[in-house]
Every structure is written in C-alpha cells, then in structure tokens.
Tab-separated table of C-alpha atoms in Angstrom:
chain	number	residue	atom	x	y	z
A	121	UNK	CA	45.048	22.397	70.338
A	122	UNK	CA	44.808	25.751	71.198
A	123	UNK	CA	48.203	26.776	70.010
A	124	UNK	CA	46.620	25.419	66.703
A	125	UNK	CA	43.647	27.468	66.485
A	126	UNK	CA	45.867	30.681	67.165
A	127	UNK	CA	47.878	29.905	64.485
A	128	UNK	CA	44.881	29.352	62.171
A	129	UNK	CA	43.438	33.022	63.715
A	130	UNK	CA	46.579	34.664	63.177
A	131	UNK	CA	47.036	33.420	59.381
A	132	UNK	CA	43.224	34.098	58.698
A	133	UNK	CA	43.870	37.961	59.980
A	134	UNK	CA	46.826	38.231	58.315
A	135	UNK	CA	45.325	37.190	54.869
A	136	UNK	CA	42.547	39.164	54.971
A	137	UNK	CA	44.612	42.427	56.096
A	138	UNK	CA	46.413	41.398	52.721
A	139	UNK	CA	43.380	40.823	50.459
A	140	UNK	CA	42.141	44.595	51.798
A	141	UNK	CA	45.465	45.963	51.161
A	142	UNK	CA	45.439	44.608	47.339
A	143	UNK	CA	41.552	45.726	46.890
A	144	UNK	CA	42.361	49.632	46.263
A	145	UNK	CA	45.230	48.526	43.814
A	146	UNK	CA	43.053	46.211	41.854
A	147	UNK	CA	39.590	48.583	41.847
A	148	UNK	CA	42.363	51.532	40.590
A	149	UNK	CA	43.514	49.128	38.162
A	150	UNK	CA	39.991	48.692	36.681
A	151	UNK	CA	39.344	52.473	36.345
A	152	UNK	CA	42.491	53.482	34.715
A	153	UNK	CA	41.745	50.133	32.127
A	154	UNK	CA	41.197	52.142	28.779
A	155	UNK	CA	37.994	52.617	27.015
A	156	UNK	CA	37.098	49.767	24.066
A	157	UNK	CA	37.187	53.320	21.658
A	158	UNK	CA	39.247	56.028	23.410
A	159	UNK	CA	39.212	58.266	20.212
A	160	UNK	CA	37.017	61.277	21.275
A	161	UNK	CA	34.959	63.220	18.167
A	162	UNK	CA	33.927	66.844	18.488
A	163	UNK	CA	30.287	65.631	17.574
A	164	UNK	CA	29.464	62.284	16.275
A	165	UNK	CA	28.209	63.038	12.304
A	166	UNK	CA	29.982	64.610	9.723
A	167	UNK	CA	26.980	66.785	7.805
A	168	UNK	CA	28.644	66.616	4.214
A	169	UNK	CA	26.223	68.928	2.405
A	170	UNK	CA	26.569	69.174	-1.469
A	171	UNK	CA	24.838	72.315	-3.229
A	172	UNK	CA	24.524	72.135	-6.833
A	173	UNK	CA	23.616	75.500	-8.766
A	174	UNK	CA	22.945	76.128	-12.647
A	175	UNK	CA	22.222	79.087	-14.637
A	176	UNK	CA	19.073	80.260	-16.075
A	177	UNK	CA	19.588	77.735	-19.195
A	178	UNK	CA	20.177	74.961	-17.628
A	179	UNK	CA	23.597	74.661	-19.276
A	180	UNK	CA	26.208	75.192	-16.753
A	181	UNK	CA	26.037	73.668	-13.300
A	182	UNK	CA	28.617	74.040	-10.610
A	183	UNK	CA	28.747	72.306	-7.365
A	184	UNK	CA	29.857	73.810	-3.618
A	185	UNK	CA	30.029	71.589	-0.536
A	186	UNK	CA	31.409	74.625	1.804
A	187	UNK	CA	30.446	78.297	1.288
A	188	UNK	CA	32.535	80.124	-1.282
A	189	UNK	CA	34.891	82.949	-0.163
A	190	UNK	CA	32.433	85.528	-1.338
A	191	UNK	CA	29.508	83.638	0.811
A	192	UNK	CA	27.639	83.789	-2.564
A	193	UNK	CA	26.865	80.008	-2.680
A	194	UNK	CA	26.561	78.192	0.589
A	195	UNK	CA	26.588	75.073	1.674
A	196	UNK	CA	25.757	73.966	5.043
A	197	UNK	CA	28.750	71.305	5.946
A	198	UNK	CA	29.405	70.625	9.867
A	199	UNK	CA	29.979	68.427	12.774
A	200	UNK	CA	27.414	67.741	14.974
A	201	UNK	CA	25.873	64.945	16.751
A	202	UNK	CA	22.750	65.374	14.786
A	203	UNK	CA	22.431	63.731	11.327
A	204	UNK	CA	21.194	66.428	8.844
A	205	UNK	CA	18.162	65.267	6.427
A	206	UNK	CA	18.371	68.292	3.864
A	207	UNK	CA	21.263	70.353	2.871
A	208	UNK	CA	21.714	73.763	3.631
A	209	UNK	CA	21.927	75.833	0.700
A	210	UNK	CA	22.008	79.337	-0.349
A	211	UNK	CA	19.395	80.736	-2.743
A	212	UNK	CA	22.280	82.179	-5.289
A	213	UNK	CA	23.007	84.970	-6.639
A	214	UNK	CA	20.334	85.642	-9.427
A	215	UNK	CA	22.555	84.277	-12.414
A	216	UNK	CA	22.763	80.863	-10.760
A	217	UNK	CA	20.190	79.395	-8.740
A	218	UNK	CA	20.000	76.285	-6.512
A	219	UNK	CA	18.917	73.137	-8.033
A	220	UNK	CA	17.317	70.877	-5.452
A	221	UNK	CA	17.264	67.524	-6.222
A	222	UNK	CA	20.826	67.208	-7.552
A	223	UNK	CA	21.874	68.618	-4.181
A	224	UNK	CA	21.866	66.341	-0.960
A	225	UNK	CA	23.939	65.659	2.311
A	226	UNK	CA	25.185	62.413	3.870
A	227	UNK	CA	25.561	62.019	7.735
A	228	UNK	CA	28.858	60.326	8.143
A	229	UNK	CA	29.500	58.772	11.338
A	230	UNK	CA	32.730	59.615	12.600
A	231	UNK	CA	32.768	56.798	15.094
A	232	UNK	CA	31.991	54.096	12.263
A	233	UNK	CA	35.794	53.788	11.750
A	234	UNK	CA	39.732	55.407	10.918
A	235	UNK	CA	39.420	56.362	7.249
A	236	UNK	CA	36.712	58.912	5.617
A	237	UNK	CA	36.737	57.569	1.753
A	238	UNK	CA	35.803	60.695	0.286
A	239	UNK	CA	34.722	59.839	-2.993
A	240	UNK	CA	34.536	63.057	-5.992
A	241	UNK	CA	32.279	62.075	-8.907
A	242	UNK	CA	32.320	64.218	-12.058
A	243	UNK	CA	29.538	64.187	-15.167
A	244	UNK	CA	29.737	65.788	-18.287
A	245	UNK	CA	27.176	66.475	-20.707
A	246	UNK	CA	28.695	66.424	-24.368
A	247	UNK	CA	25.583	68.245	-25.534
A	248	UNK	CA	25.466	71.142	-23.229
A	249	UNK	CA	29.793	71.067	-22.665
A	250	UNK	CA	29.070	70.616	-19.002
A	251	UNK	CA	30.651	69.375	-16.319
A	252	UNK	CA	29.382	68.764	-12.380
A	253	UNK	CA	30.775	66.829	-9.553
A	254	UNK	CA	29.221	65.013	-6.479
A	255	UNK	CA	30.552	63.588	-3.134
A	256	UNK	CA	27.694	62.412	-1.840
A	257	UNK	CA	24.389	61.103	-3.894
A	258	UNK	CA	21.810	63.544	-5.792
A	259	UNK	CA	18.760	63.856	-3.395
A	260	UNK	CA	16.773	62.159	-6.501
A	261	UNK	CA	19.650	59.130	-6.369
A	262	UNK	CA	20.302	59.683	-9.979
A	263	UNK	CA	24.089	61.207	-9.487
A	264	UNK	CA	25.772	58.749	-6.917
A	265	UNK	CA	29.064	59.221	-5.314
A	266	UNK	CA	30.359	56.059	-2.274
A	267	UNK	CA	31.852	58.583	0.049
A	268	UNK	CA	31.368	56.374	3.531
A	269	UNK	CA	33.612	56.400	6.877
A	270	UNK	CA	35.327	52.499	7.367
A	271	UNK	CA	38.188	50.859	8.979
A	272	UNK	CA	39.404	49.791	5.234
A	273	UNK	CA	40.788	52.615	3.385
A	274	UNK	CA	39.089	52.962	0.185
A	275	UNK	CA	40.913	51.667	-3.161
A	276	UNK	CA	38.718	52.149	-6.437
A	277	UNK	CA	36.207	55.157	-6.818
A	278	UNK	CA	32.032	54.237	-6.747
A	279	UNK	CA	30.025	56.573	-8.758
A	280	UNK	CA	26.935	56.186	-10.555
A	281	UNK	CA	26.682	55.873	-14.030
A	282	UNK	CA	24.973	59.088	-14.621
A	283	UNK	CA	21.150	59.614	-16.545
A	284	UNK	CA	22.114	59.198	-20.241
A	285	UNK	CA	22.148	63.102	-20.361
A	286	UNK	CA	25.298	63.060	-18.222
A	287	UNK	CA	27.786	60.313	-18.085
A	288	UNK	CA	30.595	59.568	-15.387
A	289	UNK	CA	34.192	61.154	-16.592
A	290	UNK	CA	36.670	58.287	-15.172
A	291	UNK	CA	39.603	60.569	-15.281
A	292	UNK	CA	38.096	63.449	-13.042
A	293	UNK	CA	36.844	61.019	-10.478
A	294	UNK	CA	38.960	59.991	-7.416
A	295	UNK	CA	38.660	58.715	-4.162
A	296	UNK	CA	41.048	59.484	-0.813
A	297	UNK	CA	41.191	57.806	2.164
A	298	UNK	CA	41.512	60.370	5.130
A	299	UNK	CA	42.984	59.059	7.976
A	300	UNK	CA	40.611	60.954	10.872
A	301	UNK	CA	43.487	59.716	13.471
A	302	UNK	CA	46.758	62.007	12.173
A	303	UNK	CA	44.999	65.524	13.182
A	304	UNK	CA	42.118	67.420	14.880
A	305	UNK	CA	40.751	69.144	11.740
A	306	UNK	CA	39.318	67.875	8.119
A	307	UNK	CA	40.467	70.984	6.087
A	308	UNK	CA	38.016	70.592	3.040
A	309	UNK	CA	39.438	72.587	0.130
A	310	UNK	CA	36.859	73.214	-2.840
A	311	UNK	CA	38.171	75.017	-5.445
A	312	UNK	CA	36.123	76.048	-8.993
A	313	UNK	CA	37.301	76.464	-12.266
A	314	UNK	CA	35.850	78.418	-15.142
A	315	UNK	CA	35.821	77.854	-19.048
A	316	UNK	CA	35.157	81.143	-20.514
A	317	UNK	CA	34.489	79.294	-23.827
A	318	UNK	CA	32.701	76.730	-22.950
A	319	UNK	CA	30.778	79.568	-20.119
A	320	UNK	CA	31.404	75.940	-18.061
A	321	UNK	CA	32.068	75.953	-14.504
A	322	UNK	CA	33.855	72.780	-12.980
A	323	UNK	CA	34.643	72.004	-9.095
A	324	UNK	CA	36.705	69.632	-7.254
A	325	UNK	CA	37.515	68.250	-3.750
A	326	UNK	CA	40.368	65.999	-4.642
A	327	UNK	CA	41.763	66.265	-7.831
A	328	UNK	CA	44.320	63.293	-8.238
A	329	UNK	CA	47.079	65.366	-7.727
A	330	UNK	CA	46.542	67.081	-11.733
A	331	UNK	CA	45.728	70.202	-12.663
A	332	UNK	CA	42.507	70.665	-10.626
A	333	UNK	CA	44.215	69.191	-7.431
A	334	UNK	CA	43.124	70.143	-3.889
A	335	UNK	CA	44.506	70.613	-0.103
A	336	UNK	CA	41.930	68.310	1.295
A	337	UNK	CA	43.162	66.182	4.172
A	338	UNK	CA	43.288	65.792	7.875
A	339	UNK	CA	46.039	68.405	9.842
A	340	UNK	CA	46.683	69.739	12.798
A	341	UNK	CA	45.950	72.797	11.421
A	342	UNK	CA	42.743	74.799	10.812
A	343	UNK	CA	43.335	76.203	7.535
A	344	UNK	CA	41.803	78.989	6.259
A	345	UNK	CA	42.708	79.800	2.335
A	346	UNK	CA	41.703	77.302	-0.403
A	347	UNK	CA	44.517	75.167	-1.785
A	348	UNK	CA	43.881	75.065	-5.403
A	349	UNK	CA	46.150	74.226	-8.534
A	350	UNK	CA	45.618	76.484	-11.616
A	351	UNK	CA	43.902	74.582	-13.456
A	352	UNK	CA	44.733	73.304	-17.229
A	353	UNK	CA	42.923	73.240	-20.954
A	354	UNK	CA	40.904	76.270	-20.738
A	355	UNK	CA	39.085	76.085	-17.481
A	356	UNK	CA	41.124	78.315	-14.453
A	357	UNK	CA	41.061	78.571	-11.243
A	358	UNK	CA	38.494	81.319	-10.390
A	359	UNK	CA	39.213	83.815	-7.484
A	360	UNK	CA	36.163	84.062	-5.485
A	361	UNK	CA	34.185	80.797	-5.927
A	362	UNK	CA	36.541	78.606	-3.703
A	363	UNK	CA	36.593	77.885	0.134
A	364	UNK	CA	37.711	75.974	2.822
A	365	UNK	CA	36.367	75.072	6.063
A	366	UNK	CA	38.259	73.347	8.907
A	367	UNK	CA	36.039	70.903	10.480
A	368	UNK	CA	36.696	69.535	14.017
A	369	UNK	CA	37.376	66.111	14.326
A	370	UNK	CA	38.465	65.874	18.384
C-alpha cells in the first residue's frame, strides 16, 4: 500500500513539473498570436479636402484637393487621427476666389478596409462652357462624388446628377480602387488644364488613363512632381496649378 501511494506521489510531481514546464511555451504562444488587424496607419482618417475657386464672373471654376506648386490655391488634405469638419482652403489669389459651399472634405477611415474608391466627378455648364470636378460632396450636397474606403474595390462611378445648371459629364468621371496595402504613401497627383478659348479651367485626380490622366496611386515612394498627361482639344496642361502630396499610409 505504501509502495502504491509513492507511485501515485511520484507521477503527481512528475506531471505537474511537466504542466509548469509547458506554461511559459503556451503564455509565449499567446503573445506572439497576431493582432485581429495587424495593418498599422500613420493616423486613422484620411482628411480629403476639396477647394473649389471661380473667377469674379462666376464663369470659370477650378477645383484643388492639394496645394498647387505655386501655393496659390490650397487645400488642406492630411492624415490624422482627427476627422476634419471644414476644409482648409486658401483665400486665392484676387482673380479667383474660394467658393464655400461647393468646397467640402470627407474623413475617410483608413481602418474601414483595403481599397480607397476614389471617385472624380466632373460638371459642365453648356451655358457658361464650364467644367468642375469633385471627389468628395459639395458642402451644400448639391455636387456629390462616392469616394469611401471598403474591403470591395469599387466598380461603377457614383456622382450626383448635378443642379440643372451643371450636369454630370459620364466620360470625365472615373473611379479607382487604391489598394492602401501595396505601399506606405497615397501619392495624390492633381493636375489642371486650361482652355484659353473657352478662359475654362478643368482638373483631374484620375483621368481614365486619356488625355487628362494622372499618377495617383499607392507606392513606396513619396513623390514629389505632378504626373500629368498633356492634355487634348484645347484645354493643356498648365505649369503652375498642379501638385502632389505624398500622404502616409503606415
């Protein structure tokens, strides 16, 4: 009987010496277990700021969504992990002033999925030969644009239907799907075009790969000069009224 009960002492020790040995292993294995999101964002919201400005007449608008190389016409896009309520504009240069409530800014939040849809909406006014494009809606909700973040890549572009004024232009609208996982910066190409007789100015963000195509993606690379094609049918590509901004996405 006693033989017994040292056996049943000596297996009881030697399972528990086990058990203690295995409990460093297990708790290391649980701390090394990946996070349910391990993709890390240099600040939660992408600020995209839009900053429409028109002349004097009221018949030639032109849109920026990152300053212009000349730092003429601002526009306050950034990361941060504090949604923006108002864009950050610039006042203009005296020929062109800022119109308010066709500007606006959408907090995107990085986190919300793999793909920014970046949606480019362009209007056109047949009376006043006008063109303007959004990305994100007017402040007053009249010019709409569906740019969003989402784990579905976007397929067909959302815009609104414009005022009556301005209608949507089909064939100047696109939408990309930027895959925020293939690189550490959004490079966010704007690049402006000018119809000396039409006195029109015309931007874009995307382009479709045309005439008034863009470098807009996702890279590795913080890029610092505007990728802009030439343009086509009277409007060019003007020198100073582009930009690009890298923004950080890890």
């Amino acid at each position: 009987m006693r033989h017994t009960l040292c056996v049943g002492r000596w297996l009881f020790a030697a399972v528990s010496a086990i058990a203690l040995a295995l409990v460093p292993s297990l708790a290391g294995a649980v701390t090394a277990a990946p996070a349910e999101d391990a993709r890390q964002v240099a600040g939660r919201y992408l600020n995209l700021q839009q900053c429409l400005y028109y002349s004097a007449s009221a018949a030639d608008h032109f849109t920026t969504f990152v300053p212009s190389q000349d730092n003429r016409f601002l526009a306050g896009t950034h990361v941060s992990d504090t949604q923006d309520s108002a864009p950050t504009c610039g006042s203009g240069d005296g020929n062109f002033g800022l119109i308010a409530l066709l500007s606006g800014v959408k907090p995107l939040d990085l986190r919300g999925g793999r793909y920014l849809n970046l949606h480019q909406c362009t209007y056109y006014s047949a009376s006043a030969v006008n063109y303007f494009t959004t990305v994100v809606p007017s402040r007053d909700g009249r010019f709409l644009a569906g740019t969003n973040v989402s784990n579905t890549p976007g397929g067909n572009v959302s815009c609104g239907s414009g005022d009556g004024n301005y209608a949507i232009v089909p064939n100047l609208s696109y939408v990309k799907a930027l895959d925020l996982t293939t690189g550490t910066f959004l490079d966010l190409h704007q690049c402006v075009y000018y119809s000396a007789a039409n006195t029109d100015h015309f931007t874009t963000v995307l382009g479709g790969g045309g005439a008034f195509s863009t470098g807009t993606k996702v890279s590795s690379t913080a890029e610092t000069t505007p990728a802009c094609a030439a343009g086509t049918q009277g409007y060019d590509l003007l020198p100073v009224l582009p930009g690009v901004k890298a923004l950080p996405l890890t």
